[in-house]
mmCIF file of C-alpha atoms in Angstrom:
data_model
loop_
_atom_site.group_PDB
_atom_site.id
_atom_site.type_symbol
_atom_site.label_atom_id
_atom_site.label_comp_id
_atom_site.label_asym_id
_atom_site.label_seq_id
_atom_site.Cartn_x
_atom_site.Cartn_y
_atom_site.Cartn_z
ATOM 1 C CA VAL A 27 -0.053 0.143 0.164
ATOM 2 C CA VAL A 28 1.301 3.276 -0.959
ATOM 3 C CA GLN A 29 -1.367 5.584 0.203
ATOM 4 C CA ARG A 30 -4.396 5.215 1.398
ATOM 5 C CA ILE A 31 -6.878 7.856 2.460
ATOM 6 C CA HIS A 32 -10.184 7.894 4.841
ATOM 7 C CA GLN A 33 -12.870 10.263 3.417
ATOM 8 C CA LYS A 34 -16.482 10.930 4.506
ATOM 9 C CA VAL A 35 -18.512 10.903 1.140
ATOM 10 C CA GLY A 36 -22.342 12.036 0.276
ATOM 11 C CA ILE A 37 -24.511 11.028 -2.445
ATOM 12 C CA ARG A 38 -26.865 13.732 -3.552
ATOM 13 C CA SER A 39 -28.242 15.450 -6.519
ATOM 14 C CA VAL A 40 -27.785 18.995 -7.686
ATOM 15 C CA ARG A 41 -28.941 20.996 -10.544
ATOM 16 C CA VAL A 42 -30.962 23.883 -11.882
ATOM 17 C CA ASP A 43 -34.372 24.086 -13.082
ATOM 18 C CA GLY A 44 -35.600 27.379 -14.579
ATOM 19 C CA TYR A 45 -34.918 30.213 -12.367
ATOM 20 C CA THR A 46 -34.327 27.062 -9.609
ATOM 21 C CA LEU A 47 -31.452 25.792 -7.696
ATOM 22 C CA LYS A 48 -32.881 22.020 -6.282
ATOM 23 C CA VAL A 49 -30.985 19.972 -3.920
ATOM 24 C CA ASN A 50 -32.267 16.482 -4.048
ATOM 25 C CA ASN A 51 -35.213 18.127 -6.453
ATOM 26 C CA ILE A 52 -36.391 20.273 -3.492
ATOM 27 C CA PRO A 53 -35.617 24.202 -4.298
ATOM 28 C CA ILE A 54 -32.862 25.610 -1.600
ATOM 29 C CA ARG A 55 -32.889 29.353 -1.149
ATOM 30 C CA LEU A 56 -29.361 30.666 0.476
ATOM 31 C CA HIS A 57 -28.623 33.053 2.986
ATOM 32 C CA GLY A 58 -25.228 33.313 2.027
ATOM 33 C CA VAL A 59 -21.754 35.242 2.534
ATOM 34 C CA CYS A 60 -18.403 35.620 0.762
ATOM 35 C CA LEU A 61 -16.036 34.092 3.545
ATOM 36 C CA SER A 62 -11.894 35.082 3.403
ATOM 37 C CA GLU A 63 -11.002 33.128 6.455
ATOM 38 C CA ILE A 64 -8.749 34.819 8.813
ATOM 39 C CA ASP A 65 -8.440 35.441 12.844
ATOM 40 C CA PRO A 66 -6.911 38.857 14.574
ATOM 41 C CA ARG A 67 -3.949 36.312 16.263
ATOM 42 C CA HIS A 68 -3.149 33.736 13.730
ATOM 43 C CA GLY A 69 -4.392 35.413 10.661
ATOM 44 C CA ARG A 70 -4.732 32.904 7.948
ATOM 45 C CA ALA A 71 -3.455 30.038 9.576
ATOM 46 C CA LEU A 72 -7.049 29.157 11.614
ATOM 47 C CA THR A 73 -7.235 26.153 14.188
ATOM 48 C CA TYR A 74 -9.947 23.417 13.620
ATOM 49 C CA LYS A 75 -11.519 24.552 16.871
ATOM 50 C CA GLU A 76 -11.496 28.861 16.005
ATOM 51 C CA ARG A 77 -12.721 27.137 12.746
ATOM 52 C CA ARG A 78 -15.659 25.587 14.178
ATOM 53 C CA GLN A 79 -16.513 28.713 16.067
ATOM 54 C CA GLN A 80 -17.041 30.654 13.238
ATOM 55 C CA LEU A 81 -18.581 28.103 11.502
ATOM 56 C CA GLN A 82 -20.816 28.173 14.009
ATOM 57 C CA MET A 83 -21.185 31.603 14.526
ATOM 58 C CA MET A 84 -22.394 31.829 11.338
ATOM 59 C CA LYS A 85 -25.196 28.840 11.807
ATOM 60 C CA ALA A 86 -26.054 31.014 14.948
ATOM 61 C CA ALA A 87 -27.284 34.107 12.759
ATOM 62 C CA GLY A 88 -28.876 32.307 9.891
ATOM 63 C CA ILE A 89 -26.509 31.437 7.322
ATOM 64 C CA ASN A 90 -26.477 28.123 5.345
ATOM 65 C CA PHE A 91 -24.220 29.123 2.035
ATOM 66 C CA ILE A 92 -20.680 30.548 2.144
ATOM 67 C CA ARG A 93 -18.837 31.086 -1.311
ATOM 68 C CA THR A 94 -14.919 30.614 -0.461
ATOM 69 C CA ALA A 95 -13.612 34.097 -2.154
ATOM 70 C CA HIS A 96 -11.156 33.671 -3.638
ATOM 71 C CA TYR A 97 -9.545 30.297 -3.516
ATOM 72 C CA PRO A 98 -9.726 26.690 -1.659
ATOM 73 C CA PHE A 99 -10.156 26.216 1.615
ATOM 74 C CA SER A 100 -8.390 24.171 4.366
ATOM 75 C CA PRO A 101 -9.571 20.457 4.196
ATOM 76 C CA ASP A 102 -11.121 20.661 7.832
ATOM 77 C CA PHE A 103 -13.239 22.928 6.224
ATOM 78 C CA TYR A 104 -15.499 21.150 4.278
ATOM 79 C CA ASP A 105 -15.581 18.398 6.423
ATOM 80 C CA LEU A 106 -16.992 20.880 9.450
ATOM 81 C CA CYS A 107 -19.413 22.262 6.625
ATOM 82 C CA ASP A 108 -20.248 18.845 5.254
ATOM 83 C CA GLU A 109 -21.485 17.699 8.957
ATOM 84 C CA MET A 110 -23.120 21.136 9.960
ATOM 85 C CA GLY A 111 -25.413 21.385 6.771
ATOM 86 C CA PHE A 112 -23.605 24.611 4.720
ATOM 87 C CA TYR A 113 -24.040 25.144 0.932
ATOM 88 C CA ILE A 114 -20.664 25.565 -0.532
ATOM 89 C CA CYS A 115 -19.639 27.928 -3.416
ATOM 90 C CA ASP A 116 -15.890 26.679 -4.348
ATOM 91 C CA GLU A 117 -13.900 28.716 -6.409
ATOM 92 C CA VAL A 118 -11.373 27.394 -8.904
ATOM 93 C CA PRO A 119 -8.617 30.039 -8.147
ATOM 94 C CA PHE A 120 -7.773 32.837 -11.043
ATOM 95 C CA GLY A 121 -8.973 36.496 -10.150
ATOM 96 C CA TYR A 122 -8.068 39.650 -11.665
ATOM 97 C CA GLY A 123 -6.918 38.109 -14.724
ATOM 98 C CA ASP A 124 -7.839 40.777 -17.434
ATOM 99 C CA HIS A 125 -6.033 40.463 -20.104
ATOM 100 C CA ASN A 126 -3.857 38.054 -19.664
ATOM 101 C CA LEU A 127 -7.006 36.120 -20.576
ATOM 102 C CA SER A 128 -7.091 36.602 -24.088
ATOM 103 C CA ASP A 129 -3.812 34.381 -23.964
ATOM 104 C CA ASP A 130 -4.039 30.925 -25.059
ATOM 105 C CA THR A 131 -1.070 29.867 -23.018
ATOM 106 C CA TYR A 132 -2.635 30.584 -19.520
ATOM 107 C CA ILE A 133 -5.121 28.017 -20.782
ATOM 108 C CA PRO A 134 -2.747 24.653 -19.200
ATOM 109 C CA GLN A 135 -2.139 26.786 -16.091
ATOM 110 C CA LEU A 136 -6.071 27.638 -15.433
ATOM 111 C CA ILE A 137 -7.003 24.116 -16.367
ATOM 112 C CA ALA A 138 -4.413 22.719 -13.470
ATOM 113 C CA ARG A 139 -6.022 24.849 -10.671
ATOM 114 C CA ALA A 140 -9.444 23.756 -11.930
ATOM 115 C CA HIS A 141 -8.407 19.882 -11.946
ATOM 116 C CA SER A 142 -6.957 20.540 -8.737
ATOM 117 C CA THR A 143 -9.799 22.403 -6.821
ATOM 118 C CA ILE A 144 -12.394 19.200 -7.958
ATOM 119 C CA SER A 145 -10.052 16.686 -7.824
ATOM 120 C CA ARG A 146 -10.075 17.058 -3.875
ATOM 121 C CA ASP A 147 -13.278 18.228 -3.318
ATOM 122 C CA LYS A 148 -15.682 16.705 -5.315
ATOM 123 C CA ASN A 149 -16.277 14.174 -2.721
ATOM 124 C CA HIS A 150 -17.668 17.342 -0.371
ATOM 125 C CA PRO A 151 -21.830 17.232 -0.311
ATOM 126 C CA SER A 152 -21.625 20.682 1.036
ATOM 127 C CA VAL A 153 -20.097 21.686 -2.987
ATOM 128 C CA ILE A 154 -23.004 22.034 -4.439
ATOM 129 C CA ILE A 155 -21.672 24.967 -6.809
ATOM 130 C CA TRP A 156 -18.203 25.655 -8.859
ATOM 131 C CA SER A 157 -17.373 29.342 -8.922
ATOM 132 C CA ILE A 158 -14.776 29.592 -11.913
ATOM 133 C CA GLY A 159 -12.507 32.696 -11.052
ATOM 134 C CA ASN A 160 -13.015 36.330 -9.979
ATOM 135 C CA GLU A 161 -14.330 39.119 -11.085
ATOM 136 C CA ASN A 162 -12.783 38.589 -14.578
ATOM 137 C CA PRO A 163 -13.960 38.857 -18.205
ATOM 138 C CA TYR A 164 -15.615 36.423 -20.413
ATOM 139 C CA THR A 165 -13.469 35.817 -22.623
ATOM 140 C CA SER A 166 -12.312 32.372 -24.353
ATOM 141 C CA VAL A 167 -10.062 31.556 -22.156
ATOM 142 C CA VAL A 168 -12.145 31.091 -19.567
ATOM 143 C CA GLU A 169 -14.600 29.696 -21.632
ATOM 144 C CA LYS A 170 -12.178 26.752 -21.906
ATOM 145 C CA VAL A 171 -11.791 26.654 -17.920
ATOM 146 C CA ILE A 172 -15.809 26.375 -17.749
ATOM 147 C CA GLN A 173 -15.822 23.347 -20.028
ATOM 148 C CA TYR A 174 -13.340 21.642 -18.465
ATOM 149 C CA VAL A 175 -15.646 22.315 -15.298
ATOM 150 C CA LYS A 176 -18.251 21.145 -16.910
ATOM 151 C CA GLN A 177 -16.889 17.875 -18.264
ATOM 152 C CA ALA A 178 -14.213 17.225 -14.891
ATOM 153 C CA ASP A 179 -17.986 17.259 -12.971
ATOM 154 C CA PRO A 180 -20.777 17.618 -14.921
ATOM 155 C CA SER A 181 -23.062 16.738 -11.496
ATOM 156 C CA ARG A 182 -22.792 20.819 -10.351
ATOM 157 C CA PRO A 183 -23.696 23.854 -11.835
ATOM 158 C CA ARG A 184 -21.368 26.695 -12.472
ATOM 159 C CA GLY A 185 -20.997 30.185 -11.794
ATOM 160 C CA LEU A 186 -18.590 33.104 -13.427
ATOM 161 C CA PRO A 187 -18.110 35.916 -10.283
ATOM 162 C CA GLN A 188 -17.913 39.183 -12.325
ATOM 163 C CA ARG A 189 -17.334 42.758 -12.162
ATOM 164 C CA GLY A 190 -21.204 44.567 -12.172
ATOM 165 C CA SER A 191 -19.916 46.007 -15.527
ATOM 166 C CA ASP A 192 -18.441 42.847 -17.359
ATOM 167 C CA TYR A 193 -21.527 40.866 -16.115
ATOM 168 C CA LEU A 194 -24.070 43.751 -17.446
ATOM 169 C CA ARG A 195 -21.749 43.899 -20.669
ATOM 170 C CA TYR A 196 -21.996 39.849 -21.633
ATOM 171 C CA GLN A 197 -25.342 38.800 -20.211
ATOM 172 C CA GLY A 198 -26.896 36.761 -22.410
ATOM 173 C CA LYS A 199 -23.645 35.856 -24.084
ATOM 174 C CA GLN A 200 -22.596 33.566 -21.851
ATOM 175 C CA THR A 201 -22.916 29.762 -23.429
ATOM 176 C CA ALA A 202 -25.262 27.092 -21.514
ATOM 177 C CA TYR A 203 -22.285 26.002 -19.947
ATOM 178 C CA VAL A 204 -22.407 28.512 -16.903
ATOM 179 C CA ASP A 205 -25.768 27.513 -15.255
ATOM 180 C CA ILE A 206 -25.597 30.702 -12.493
ATOM 181 C CA TYR A 207 -25.114 34.286 -13.247
ATOM 182 C CA MET A 208 -22.720 35.923 -10.162
ATOM 183 C CA PRO A 209 -22.574 39.886 -10.787
ATOM 184 C CA HIS A 210 -20.997 41.755 -8.372
ATOM 185 C CA TYR A 211 -21.781 45.371 -7.291
ATOM 186 C CA LEU A 212 -24.886 46.247 -8.934
ATOM 187 C CA ASP A 213 -27.441 48.677 -7.934
ATOM 188 C CA VAL A 214 -30.771 48.272 -7.770
ATOM 189 C CA THR A 215 -31.916 49.597 -10.848
ATOM 190 C CA SER A 216 -29.688 47.687 -12.832
ATOM 191 C CA LEU A 217 -30.653 44.206 -11.051
ATOM 192 C CA ASP A 218 -33.902 44.574 -11.969
ATOM 193 C CA LYS A 219 -33.131 45.612 -15.494
ATOM 194 C CA SER A 220 -31.079 42.150 -15.482
ATOM 195 C CA LEU A 221 -33.310 40.389 -13.603
ATOM 196 C CA GLN A 222 -35.786 41.232 -16.228
ATOM 197 C CA LYS A 223 -33.728 39.717 -18.927
ATOM 198 C CA THR A 224 -32.088 37.069 -17.325
ATOM 199 C CA ASP A 225 -33.299 32.990 -18.156
ATOM 200 C CA LYS A 226 -31.178 31.315 -15.259
ATOM 201 C CA PRO A 227 -31.003 32.055 -11.269
ATOM 202 C CA LEU A 228 -28.512 34.513 -10.057
ATOM 203 C CA ILE A 229 -26.794 34.804 -6.784
ATOM 204 C CA LEU A 230 -24.499 38.251 -5.935
ATOM 205 C CA THR A 231 -21.401 37.077 -4.847
#
């Protein structure tokens, strides 16, 4: 035996049905936060106890959904979320790529990041959405990463967190591989106009 891993797993279905996100065929309502883990004493090196305490406080506040902004978290985090009943939007880490995301030479590195994230976290039932990067323009390079994630794990929907201006520019132009719209910083007027035109669920991330 070279390597042995013990991991609790869960079996459930996740799908987008029109404007509705369903888990085990039941519509769910998300009360969420974007989380960047940090502690005033230990910085980003949280202990298991501190991580559990933070999640317990979020649970007590009625939060049931966490986006891992802007990178995958420690494996302990996902084990705790499985145990405590959170939903997770797990982020493939690349952000603010801007003009570099029109350069095909970056595709292998971005696919490698997606592969690592999915391979490690795919057995966690708490992970219900893959989010592809953070605040990037919608380019052919980003589309290749989205297509890879769809191929690697077709069982979960995919979202693309974008600056509000980029989201409005590309709304309706994103392919069917994008299942959930994820704009940032939209004012109420822009959000209302967007909702009138959208044909998919929208989560403000």
